[in-house]
Tab-separated table of C-alpha atoms and ligand atoms in Angstrom:
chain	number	residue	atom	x	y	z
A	1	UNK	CA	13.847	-44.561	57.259
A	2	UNK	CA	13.495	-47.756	55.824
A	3	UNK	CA	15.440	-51.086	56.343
A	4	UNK	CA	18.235	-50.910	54.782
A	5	UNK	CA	19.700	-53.466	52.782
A	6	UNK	CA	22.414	-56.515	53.361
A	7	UNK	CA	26.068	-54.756	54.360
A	8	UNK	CA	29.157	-56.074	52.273
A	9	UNK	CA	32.204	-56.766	53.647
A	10	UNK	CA	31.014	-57.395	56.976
A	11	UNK	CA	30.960	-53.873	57.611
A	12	UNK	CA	29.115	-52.442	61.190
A	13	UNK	CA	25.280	-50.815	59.780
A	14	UNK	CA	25.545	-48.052	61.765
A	15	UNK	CA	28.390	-45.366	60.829
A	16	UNK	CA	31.425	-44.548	63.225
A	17	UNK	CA	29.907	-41.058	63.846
A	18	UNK	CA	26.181	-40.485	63.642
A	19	UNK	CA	25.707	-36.718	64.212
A	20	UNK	CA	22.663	-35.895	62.505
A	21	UNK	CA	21.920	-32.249	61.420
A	22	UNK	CA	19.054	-30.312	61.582
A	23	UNK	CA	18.319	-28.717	58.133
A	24	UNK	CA	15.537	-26.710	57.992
A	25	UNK	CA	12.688	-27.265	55.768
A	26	UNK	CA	11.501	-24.620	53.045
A	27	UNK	CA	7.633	-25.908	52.038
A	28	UNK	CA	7.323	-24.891	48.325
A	29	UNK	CA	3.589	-24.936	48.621
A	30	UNK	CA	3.265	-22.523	51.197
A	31	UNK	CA	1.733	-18.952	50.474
A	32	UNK	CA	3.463	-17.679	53.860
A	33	UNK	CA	6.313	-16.483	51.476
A	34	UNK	CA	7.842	-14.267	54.674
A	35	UNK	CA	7.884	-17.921	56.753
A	36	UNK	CA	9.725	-19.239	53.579
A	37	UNK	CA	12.762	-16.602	53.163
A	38	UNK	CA	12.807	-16.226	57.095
A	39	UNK	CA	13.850	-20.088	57.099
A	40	UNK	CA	16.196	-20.019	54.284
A	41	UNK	CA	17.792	-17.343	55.326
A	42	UNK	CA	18.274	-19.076	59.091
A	43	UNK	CA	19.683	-21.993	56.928
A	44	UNK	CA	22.214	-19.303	55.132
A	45	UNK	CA	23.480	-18.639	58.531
A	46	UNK	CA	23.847	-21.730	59.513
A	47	UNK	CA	25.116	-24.422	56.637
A	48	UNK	CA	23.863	-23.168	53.171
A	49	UNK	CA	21.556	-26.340	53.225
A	50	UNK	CA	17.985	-27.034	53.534
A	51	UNK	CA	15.757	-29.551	52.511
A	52	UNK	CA	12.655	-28.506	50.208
A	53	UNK	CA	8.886	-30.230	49.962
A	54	UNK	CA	6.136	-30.273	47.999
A	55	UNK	CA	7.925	-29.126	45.600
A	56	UNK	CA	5.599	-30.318	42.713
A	57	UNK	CA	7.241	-33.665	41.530
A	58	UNK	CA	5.634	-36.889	42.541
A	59	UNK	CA	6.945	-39.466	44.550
A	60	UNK	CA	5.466	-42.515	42.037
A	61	UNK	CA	7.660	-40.276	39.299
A	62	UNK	CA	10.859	-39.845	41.701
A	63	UNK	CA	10.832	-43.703	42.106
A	64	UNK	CA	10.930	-43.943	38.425
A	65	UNK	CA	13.843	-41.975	37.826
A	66	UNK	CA	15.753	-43.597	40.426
A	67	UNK	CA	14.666	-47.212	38.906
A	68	UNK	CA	15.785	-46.065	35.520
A	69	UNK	CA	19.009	-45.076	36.835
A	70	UNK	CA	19.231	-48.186	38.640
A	71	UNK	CA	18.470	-49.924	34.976
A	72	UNK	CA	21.533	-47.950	33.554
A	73	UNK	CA	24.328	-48.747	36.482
A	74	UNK	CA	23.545	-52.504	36.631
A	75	UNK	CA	24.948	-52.775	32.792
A	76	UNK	CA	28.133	-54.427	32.446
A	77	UNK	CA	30.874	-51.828	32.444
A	78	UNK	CA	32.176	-52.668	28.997
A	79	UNK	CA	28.228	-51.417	28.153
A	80	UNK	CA	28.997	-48.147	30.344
A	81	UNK	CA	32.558	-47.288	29.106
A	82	UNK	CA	31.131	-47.156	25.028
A	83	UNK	CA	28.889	-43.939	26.671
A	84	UNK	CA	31.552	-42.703	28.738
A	85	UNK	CA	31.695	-38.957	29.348
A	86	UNK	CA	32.958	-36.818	26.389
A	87	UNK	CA	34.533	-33.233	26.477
A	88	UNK	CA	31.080	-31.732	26.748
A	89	UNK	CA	30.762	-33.318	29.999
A	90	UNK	CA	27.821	-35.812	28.925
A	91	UNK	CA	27.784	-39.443	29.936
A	92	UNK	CA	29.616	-41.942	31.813
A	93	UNK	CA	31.773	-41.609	34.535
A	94	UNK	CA	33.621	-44.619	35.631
A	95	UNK	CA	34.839	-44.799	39.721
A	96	UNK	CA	37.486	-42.826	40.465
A	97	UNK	CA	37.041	-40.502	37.473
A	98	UNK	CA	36.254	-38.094	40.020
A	99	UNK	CA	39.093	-36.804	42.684
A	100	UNK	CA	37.064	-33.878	44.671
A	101	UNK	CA	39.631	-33.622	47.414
A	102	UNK	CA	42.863	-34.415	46.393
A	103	UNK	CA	45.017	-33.286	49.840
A	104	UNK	CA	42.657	-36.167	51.620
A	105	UNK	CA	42.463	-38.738	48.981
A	106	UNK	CA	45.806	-38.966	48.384
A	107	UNK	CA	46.265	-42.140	46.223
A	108	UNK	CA	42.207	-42.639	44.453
A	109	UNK	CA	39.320	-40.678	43.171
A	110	UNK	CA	36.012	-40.942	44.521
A	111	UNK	CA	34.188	-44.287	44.425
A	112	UNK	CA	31.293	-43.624	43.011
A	113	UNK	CA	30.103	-43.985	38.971
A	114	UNK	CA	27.754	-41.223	37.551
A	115	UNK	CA	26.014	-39.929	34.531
A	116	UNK	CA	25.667	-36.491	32.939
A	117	UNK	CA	23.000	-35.170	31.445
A	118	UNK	CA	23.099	-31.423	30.279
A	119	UNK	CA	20.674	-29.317	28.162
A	120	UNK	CA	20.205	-30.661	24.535
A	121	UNK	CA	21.709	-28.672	21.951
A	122	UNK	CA	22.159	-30.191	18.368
A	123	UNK	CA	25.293	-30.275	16.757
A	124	UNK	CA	25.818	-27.662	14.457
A	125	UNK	CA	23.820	-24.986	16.510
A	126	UNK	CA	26.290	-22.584	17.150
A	127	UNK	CA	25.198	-22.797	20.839
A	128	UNK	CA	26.909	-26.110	20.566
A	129	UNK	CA	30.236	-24.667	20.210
A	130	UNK	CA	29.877	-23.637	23.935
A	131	UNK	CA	31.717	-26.512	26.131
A	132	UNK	CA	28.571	-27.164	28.259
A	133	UNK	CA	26.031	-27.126	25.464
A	134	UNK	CA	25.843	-29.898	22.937
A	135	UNK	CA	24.579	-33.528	22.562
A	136	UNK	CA	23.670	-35.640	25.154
A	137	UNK	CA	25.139	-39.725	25.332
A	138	UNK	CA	22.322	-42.138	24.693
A	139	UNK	CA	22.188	-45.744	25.884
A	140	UNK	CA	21.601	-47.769	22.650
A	141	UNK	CA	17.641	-49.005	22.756
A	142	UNK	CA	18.655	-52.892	21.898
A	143	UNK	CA	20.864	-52.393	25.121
A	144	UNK	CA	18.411	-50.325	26.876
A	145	UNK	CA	14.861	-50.480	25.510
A	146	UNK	CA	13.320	-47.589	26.173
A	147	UNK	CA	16.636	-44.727	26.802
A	148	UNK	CA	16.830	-43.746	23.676
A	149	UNK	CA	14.665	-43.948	20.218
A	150	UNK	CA	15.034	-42.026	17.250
A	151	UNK	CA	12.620	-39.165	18.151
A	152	UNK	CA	16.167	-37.590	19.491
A	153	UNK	CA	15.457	-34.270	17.857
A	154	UNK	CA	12.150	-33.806	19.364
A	155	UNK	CA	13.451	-34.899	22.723
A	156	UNK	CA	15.989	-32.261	22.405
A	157	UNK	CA	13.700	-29.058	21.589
A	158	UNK	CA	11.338	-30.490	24.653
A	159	UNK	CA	14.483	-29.953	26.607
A	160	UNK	CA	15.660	-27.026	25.538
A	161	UNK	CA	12.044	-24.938	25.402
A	162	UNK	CA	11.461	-26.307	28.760
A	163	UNK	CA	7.535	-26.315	28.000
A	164	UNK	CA	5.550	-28.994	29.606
A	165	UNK	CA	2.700	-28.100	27.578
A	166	UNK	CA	4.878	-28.723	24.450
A	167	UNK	CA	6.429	-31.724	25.764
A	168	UNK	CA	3.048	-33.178	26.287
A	169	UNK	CA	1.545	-32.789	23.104
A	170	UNK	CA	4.843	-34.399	21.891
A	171	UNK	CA	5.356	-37.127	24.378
A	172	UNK	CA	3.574	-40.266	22.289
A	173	UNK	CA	7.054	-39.723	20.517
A	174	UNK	CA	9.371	-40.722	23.056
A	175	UNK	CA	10.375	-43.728	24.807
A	176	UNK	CA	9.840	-43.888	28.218
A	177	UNK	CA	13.056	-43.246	30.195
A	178	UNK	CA	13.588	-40.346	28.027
A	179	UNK	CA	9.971	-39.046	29.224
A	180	UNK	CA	11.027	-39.608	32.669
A	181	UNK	CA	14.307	-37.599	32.276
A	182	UNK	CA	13.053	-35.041	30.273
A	183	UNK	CA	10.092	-34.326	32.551
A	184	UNK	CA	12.725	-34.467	35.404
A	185	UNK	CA	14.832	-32.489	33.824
A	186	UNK	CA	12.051	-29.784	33.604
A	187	UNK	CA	9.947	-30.127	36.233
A	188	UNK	CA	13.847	-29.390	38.127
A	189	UNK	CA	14.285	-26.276	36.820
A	190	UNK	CA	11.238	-24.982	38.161
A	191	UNK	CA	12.301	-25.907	41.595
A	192	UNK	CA	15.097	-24.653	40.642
A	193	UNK	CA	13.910	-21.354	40.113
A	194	UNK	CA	11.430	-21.741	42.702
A	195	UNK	CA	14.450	-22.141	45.130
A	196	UNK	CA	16.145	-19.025	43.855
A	197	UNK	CA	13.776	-16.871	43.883
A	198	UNK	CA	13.275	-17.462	47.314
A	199	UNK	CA	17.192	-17.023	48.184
A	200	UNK	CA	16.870	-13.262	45.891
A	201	UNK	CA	14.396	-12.314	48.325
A	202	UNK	CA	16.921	-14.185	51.580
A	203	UNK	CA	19.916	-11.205	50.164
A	204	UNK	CA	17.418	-8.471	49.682
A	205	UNK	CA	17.506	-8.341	46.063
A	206	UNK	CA	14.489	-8.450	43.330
A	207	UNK	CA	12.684	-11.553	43.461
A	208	UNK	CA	13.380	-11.907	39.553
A	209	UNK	CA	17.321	-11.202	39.980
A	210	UNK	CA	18.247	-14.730	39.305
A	211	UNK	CA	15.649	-15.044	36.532
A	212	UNK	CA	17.644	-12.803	34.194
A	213	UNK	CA	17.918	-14.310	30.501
A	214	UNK	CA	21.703	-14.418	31.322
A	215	UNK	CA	20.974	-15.742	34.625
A	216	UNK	CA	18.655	-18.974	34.832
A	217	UNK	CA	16.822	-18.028	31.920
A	218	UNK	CA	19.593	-20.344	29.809
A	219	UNK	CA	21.330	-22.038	32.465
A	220	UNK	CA	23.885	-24.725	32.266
A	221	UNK	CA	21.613	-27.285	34.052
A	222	UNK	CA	23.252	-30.579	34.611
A	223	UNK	CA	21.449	-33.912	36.040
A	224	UNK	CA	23.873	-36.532	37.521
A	225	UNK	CA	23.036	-39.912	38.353
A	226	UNK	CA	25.044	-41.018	41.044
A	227	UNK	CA	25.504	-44.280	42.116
A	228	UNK	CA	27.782	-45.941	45.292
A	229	UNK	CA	28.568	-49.389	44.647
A	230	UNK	CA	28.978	-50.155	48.788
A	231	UNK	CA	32.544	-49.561	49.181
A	232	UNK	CA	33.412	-48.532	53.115
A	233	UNK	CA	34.828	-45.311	53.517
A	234	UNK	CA	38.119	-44.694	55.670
A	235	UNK	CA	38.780	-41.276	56.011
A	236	UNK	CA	42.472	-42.273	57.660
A	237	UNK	CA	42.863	-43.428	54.138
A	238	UNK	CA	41.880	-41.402	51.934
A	239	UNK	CA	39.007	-44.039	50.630
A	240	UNK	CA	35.662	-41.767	50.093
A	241	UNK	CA	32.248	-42.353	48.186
A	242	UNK	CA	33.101	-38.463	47.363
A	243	UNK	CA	35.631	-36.387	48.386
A	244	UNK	CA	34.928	-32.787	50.723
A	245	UNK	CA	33.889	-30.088	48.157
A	246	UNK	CA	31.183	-27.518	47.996
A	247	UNK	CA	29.579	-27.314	44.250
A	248	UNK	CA	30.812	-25.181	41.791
A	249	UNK	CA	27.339	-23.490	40.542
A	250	UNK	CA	24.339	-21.562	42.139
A	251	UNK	CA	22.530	-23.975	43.645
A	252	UNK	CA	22.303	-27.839	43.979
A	253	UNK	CA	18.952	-29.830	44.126
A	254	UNK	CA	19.672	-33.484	45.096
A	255	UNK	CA	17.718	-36.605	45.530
A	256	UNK	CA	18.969	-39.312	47.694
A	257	UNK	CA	17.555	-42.896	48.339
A	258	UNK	CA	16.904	-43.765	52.137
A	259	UNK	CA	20.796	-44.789	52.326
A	260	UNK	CA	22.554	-42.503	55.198
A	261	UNK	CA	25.928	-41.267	53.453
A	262	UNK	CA	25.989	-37.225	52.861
A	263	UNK	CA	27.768	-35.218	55.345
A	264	UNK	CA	28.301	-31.865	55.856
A	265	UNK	CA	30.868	-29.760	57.587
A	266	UNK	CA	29.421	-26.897	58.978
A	267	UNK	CA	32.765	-24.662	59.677
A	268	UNK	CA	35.322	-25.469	56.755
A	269	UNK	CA	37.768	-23.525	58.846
A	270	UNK	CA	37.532	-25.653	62.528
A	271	UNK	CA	40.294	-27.445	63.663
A	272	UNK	CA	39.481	-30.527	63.819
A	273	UNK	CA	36.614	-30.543	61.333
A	274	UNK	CA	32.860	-31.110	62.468
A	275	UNK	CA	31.197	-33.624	59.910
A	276	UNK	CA	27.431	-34.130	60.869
A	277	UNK	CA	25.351	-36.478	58.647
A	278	UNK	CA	22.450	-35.047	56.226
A	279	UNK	CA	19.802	-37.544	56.820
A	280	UNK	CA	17.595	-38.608	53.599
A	281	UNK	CA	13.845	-36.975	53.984
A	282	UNK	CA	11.643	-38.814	51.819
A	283	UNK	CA	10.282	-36.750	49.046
A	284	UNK	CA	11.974	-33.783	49.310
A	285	UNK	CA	15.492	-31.993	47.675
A	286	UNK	CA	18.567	-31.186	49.712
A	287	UNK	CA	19.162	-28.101	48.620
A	288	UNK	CA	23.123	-26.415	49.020
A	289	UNK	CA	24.288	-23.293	47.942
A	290	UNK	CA	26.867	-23.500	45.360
A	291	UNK	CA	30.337	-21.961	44.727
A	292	UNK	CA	29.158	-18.940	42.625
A	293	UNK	CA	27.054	-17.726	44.640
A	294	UNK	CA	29.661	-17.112	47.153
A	295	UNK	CA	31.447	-15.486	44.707
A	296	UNK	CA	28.628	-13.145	44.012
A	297	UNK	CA	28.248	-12.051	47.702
A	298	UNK	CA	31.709	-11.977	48.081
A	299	UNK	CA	32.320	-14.409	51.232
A	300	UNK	CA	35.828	-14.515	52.649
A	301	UNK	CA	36.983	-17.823	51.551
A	302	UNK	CA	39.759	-20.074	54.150
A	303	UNK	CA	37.698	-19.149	57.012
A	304	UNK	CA	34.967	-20.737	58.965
A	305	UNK	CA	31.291	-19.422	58.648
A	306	UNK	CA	30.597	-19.482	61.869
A	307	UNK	CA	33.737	-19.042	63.360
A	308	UNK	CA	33.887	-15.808	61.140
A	309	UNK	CA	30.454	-14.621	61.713
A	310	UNK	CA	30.922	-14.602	65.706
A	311	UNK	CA	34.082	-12.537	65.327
A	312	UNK	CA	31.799	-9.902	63.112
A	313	UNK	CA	29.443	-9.962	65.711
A	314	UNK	CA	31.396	-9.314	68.521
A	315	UNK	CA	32.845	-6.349	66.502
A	316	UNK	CA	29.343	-4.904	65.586
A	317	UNK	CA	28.010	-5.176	68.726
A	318	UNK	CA	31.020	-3.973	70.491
A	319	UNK	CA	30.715	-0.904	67.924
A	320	UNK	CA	27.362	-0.496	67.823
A	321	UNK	CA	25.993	-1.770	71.637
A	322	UNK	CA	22.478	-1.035	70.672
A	323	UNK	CA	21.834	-3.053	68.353
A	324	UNK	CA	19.688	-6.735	68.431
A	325	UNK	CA	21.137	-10.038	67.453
A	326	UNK	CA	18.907	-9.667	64.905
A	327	UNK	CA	19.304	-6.532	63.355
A	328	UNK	CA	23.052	-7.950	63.273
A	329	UNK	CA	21.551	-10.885	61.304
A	330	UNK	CA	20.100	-8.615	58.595
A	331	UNK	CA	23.791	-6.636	58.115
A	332	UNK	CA	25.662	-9.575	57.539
A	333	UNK	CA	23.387	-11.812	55.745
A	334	UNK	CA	24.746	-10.892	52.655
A	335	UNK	CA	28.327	-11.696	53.491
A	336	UNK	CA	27.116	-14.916	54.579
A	337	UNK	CA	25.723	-16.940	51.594
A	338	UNK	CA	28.342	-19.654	52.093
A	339	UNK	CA	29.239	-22.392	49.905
A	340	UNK	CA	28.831	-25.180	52.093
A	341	UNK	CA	32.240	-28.209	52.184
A	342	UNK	CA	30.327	-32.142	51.966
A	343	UNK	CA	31.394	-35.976	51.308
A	344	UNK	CA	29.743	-38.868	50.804
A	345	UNK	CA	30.770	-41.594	53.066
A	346	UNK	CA	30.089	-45.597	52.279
A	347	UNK	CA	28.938	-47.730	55.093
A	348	UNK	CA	28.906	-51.007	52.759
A	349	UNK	CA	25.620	-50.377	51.409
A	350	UNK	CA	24.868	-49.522	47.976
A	351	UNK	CA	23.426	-45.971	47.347
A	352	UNK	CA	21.870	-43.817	44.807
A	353	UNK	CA	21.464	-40.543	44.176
A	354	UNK	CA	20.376	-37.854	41.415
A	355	UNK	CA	22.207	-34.044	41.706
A	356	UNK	CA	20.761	-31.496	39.324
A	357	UNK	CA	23.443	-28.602	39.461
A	358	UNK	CA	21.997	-25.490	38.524
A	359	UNK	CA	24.260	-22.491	36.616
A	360	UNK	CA	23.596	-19.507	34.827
A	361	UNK	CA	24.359	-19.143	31.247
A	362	UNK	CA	27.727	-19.522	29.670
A	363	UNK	CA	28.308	-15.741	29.689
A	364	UNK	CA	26.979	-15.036	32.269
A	365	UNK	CA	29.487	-12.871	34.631
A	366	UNK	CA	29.975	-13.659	38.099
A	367	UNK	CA	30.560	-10.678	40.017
A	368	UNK	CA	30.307	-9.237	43.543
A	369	UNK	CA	26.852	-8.099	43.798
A	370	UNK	CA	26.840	-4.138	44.517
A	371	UNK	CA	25.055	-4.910	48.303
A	372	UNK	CA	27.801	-7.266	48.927
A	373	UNK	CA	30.786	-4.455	48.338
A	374	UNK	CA	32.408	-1.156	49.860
A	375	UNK	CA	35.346	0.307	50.100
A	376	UNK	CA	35.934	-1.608	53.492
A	377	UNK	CA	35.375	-4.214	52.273
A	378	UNK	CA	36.018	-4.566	47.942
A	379	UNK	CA	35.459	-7.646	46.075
A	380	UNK	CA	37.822	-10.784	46.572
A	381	UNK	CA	37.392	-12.347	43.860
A	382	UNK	CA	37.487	-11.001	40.188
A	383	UNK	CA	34.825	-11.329	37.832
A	384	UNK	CA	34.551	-14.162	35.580
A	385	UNK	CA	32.562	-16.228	32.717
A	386	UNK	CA	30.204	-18.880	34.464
A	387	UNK	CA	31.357	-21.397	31.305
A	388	UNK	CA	34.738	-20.178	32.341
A	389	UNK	CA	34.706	-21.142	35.637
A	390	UNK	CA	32.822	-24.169	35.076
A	391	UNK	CA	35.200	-25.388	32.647
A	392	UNK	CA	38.301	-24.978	34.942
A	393	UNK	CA	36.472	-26.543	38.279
A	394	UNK	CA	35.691	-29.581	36.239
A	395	UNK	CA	38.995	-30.387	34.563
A	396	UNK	CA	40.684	-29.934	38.606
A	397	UNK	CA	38.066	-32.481	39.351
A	398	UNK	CA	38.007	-34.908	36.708
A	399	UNK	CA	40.756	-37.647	35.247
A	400	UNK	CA	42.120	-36.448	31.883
A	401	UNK	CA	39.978	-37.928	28.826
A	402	UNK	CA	43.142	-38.737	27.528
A	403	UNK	CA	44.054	-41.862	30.133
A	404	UNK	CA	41.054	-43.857	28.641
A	405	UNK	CA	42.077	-43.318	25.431
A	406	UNK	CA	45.718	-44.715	26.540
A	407	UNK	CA	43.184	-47.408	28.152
A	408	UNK	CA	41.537	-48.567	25.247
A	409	UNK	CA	44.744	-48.632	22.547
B	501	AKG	O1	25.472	-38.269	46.522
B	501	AKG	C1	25.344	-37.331	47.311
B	501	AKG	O2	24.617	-37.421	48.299
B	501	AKG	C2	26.100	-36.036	47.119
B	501	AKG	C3	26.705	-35.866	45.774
B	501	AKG	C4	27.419	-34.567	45.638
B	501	AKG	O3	27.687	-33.885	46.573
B	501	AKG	C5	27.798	-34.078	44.299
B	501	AKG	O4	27.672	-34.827	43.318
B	501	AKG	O5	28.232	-32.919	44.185
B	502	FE2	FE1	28.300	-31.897	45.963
């Protein structure tokens, strides 16, 4: 790691507790493809996260984005409040907007200030009716040279046909943070699907399951800039950079600077709670498994993973007294694909950090998959809209649009 930067408010460098985990590490270069799934679904057992490498974006263009997001948070906040987020979920959000955990953080929201950035879709598309699709927010170019330009249009079908090759012919129209985002925003979704093909494999289903048109061939694929001004956490307060929460989608790629602050919690259902720190691996994605996906393999929510996985086990192998740890693996593996509880906590340092949360499309239903059911043991949780679902996790999460309104009048 590198040095890390001057600590405000006199606060110790090193955090209280500095359990590190050990995520495994899913090489998206390799051809051992058997190595690949074998490791990620190890990591399913374990956390739900994993780091992934080589995964086909540059460093030299991963620096870029975070500069460029870096550009965008050091404007004044009167600057950041004219883009703040809209109903679609696009733009601005101010500290505290967020409250992720709201028995812990009794009093505040998290203190951190993002950015969204979803899938273009014009207005007027009927598409755009949807309440993820839509518009993005664009800095103004005499504030920030470069964000935005009048090309929008063509930055918007680039986006939405997700075709480098298109993009590239195209790209002498755009400014240059919008190249940067748009060919993150891309270049993502193929590790995206990269990622999930690898987990259809992990749950013994077809490599393509996830690639279904209502799947992630239209997903609702959202890239947050994060930013943590340097605030120090107190969990005996209530004062987080983010609050305990798993993610609502599929899956989650994120990008971190060198600045320690993730944790995870590997047993949501220990008393007292484990948190072990996610350290920052250079170049690569921290990869978690989201929300939805636990619905689709039909986890048992309240209850530890690993506390609930060694009572299964001592069951089956009581029952069944022949057979290997192993073979026990493969039976439960399905039940296992665990959203995974994590918080950011500040040490005083500043710290930045791009998520990309991937979700299928709109309509896309989430439903126990049929591997994942019997009659011993039916689906717990009924079938839903993903844009449904969405929609409800984010306005439990977010402050009402309304209080800025009352704000600004
Ligand atoms: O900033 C981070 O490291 C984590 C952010 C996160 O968990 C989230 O935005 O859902
Ligand atoms: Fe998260």
């Amino acid at each position: 790691m590198e040095k890390q930067g001057p600590v405000k408010n006199g606060a110790e460098p090193c955090p209280a507790t500095n359990r590190v985990s050990l995520l495994n590490c899913i090489d998206l270069s390799s051809p051992d493809i058997h190595q690949s799934v074998s490791l990620i679904k190890q990591a399913c057992l374990d956390c739900g996260f994993f780091y992934v490498i080589n995964h086909g974006i540059s460093q030299e263009f991963m620096d870029e984005v975070f500069g460029m997001s870096k550009r965008f948070f050091e404007l004044p906040l009167n600057e950041k409040m004219k883009l703040l987020r809209n109903e679609k979920h696009r733009g601005y959000t101010p500290v505290l907007d967020e409250l992720l955990d709201p028995d812990n953080q009794v009093h505040v929201g998290d203190y951190k200030e993002g950015y969204y950035i979803g899938v273009e879709v014009p207005e007027g598309d009927p598409e755009a009716e949807k309440p993820f699709y839509g518009p993005n927010v664009w800095p103004a170019p005499d504030v920030l040279p470069g964000w935005r330009d009048t090309m929008e249009r063509f930055h918007r079908e680039a986006l939405v046909s997700d075709t480098k090759g298109y993009f590239t012919v195209y790209s002498f129209l755009f400014s240059t943070i919008e190249i940067y985002l748009i060919y993150y925003l891309c270049a993502f979704r193929e590790v995206a699907k990269a990622v999930a093909r690898i987990i259809a494999l992990a749950l013994d289903l077809e490599v393509d399951f996830f690639d279904k048109p209502e799947m992630l061939g239209e997903p609702i694929a959202t890239l947050r800039l994060l930013h943590y001004e340097g605030q120090v956490s107190d969990p005996v307060k209530g004062i987080y950079g983010a609050g305990a929460h798993s993610d609502f989608g599929l899956i989650t790629l994120l990008a971190t600077d060198d600045v320690l602050g993730l944790q995870i919690c590997k047993d949501k259902g220990a008393k007292p709670q484990i948190w072990e720190y996610v350290a920052p691996v250079k170049g690569s994605f921290i990869v978690n498994l989201g929300d939805m996906l636990e619905r689709w393999s039909n986890c048992i929510f309240n209850s530890g993973r690993l506390t609930w996985y060694k009572e299964v086990e001592k069951v089956i192998i009581a029952e069944y007294t022949t057979l290997s740890t192993s073979v026990v693996v493969v039976i439960l593996l399905p039940l296992l694909v665990w959203s995974t509880l994590h918080r950011v906590l500040g040490n005083g340092r500043e710290r930045y950090s791009i998520a990309y949360f991937v979700e299928p499309s709109h309509d896309c239903l989430v439903e126990c998959l049929p591997t994942c059911k019997s009659e011993k043991n039916p689906p717990k949780f009924p079938p839903v809209k993903c844009g449904t679902y969405l929609c409800q996790r984010y306005k439990d999460t977010h402050a009402d649009l309304n209080v800025y309104n009352k704000l600004q009048n």
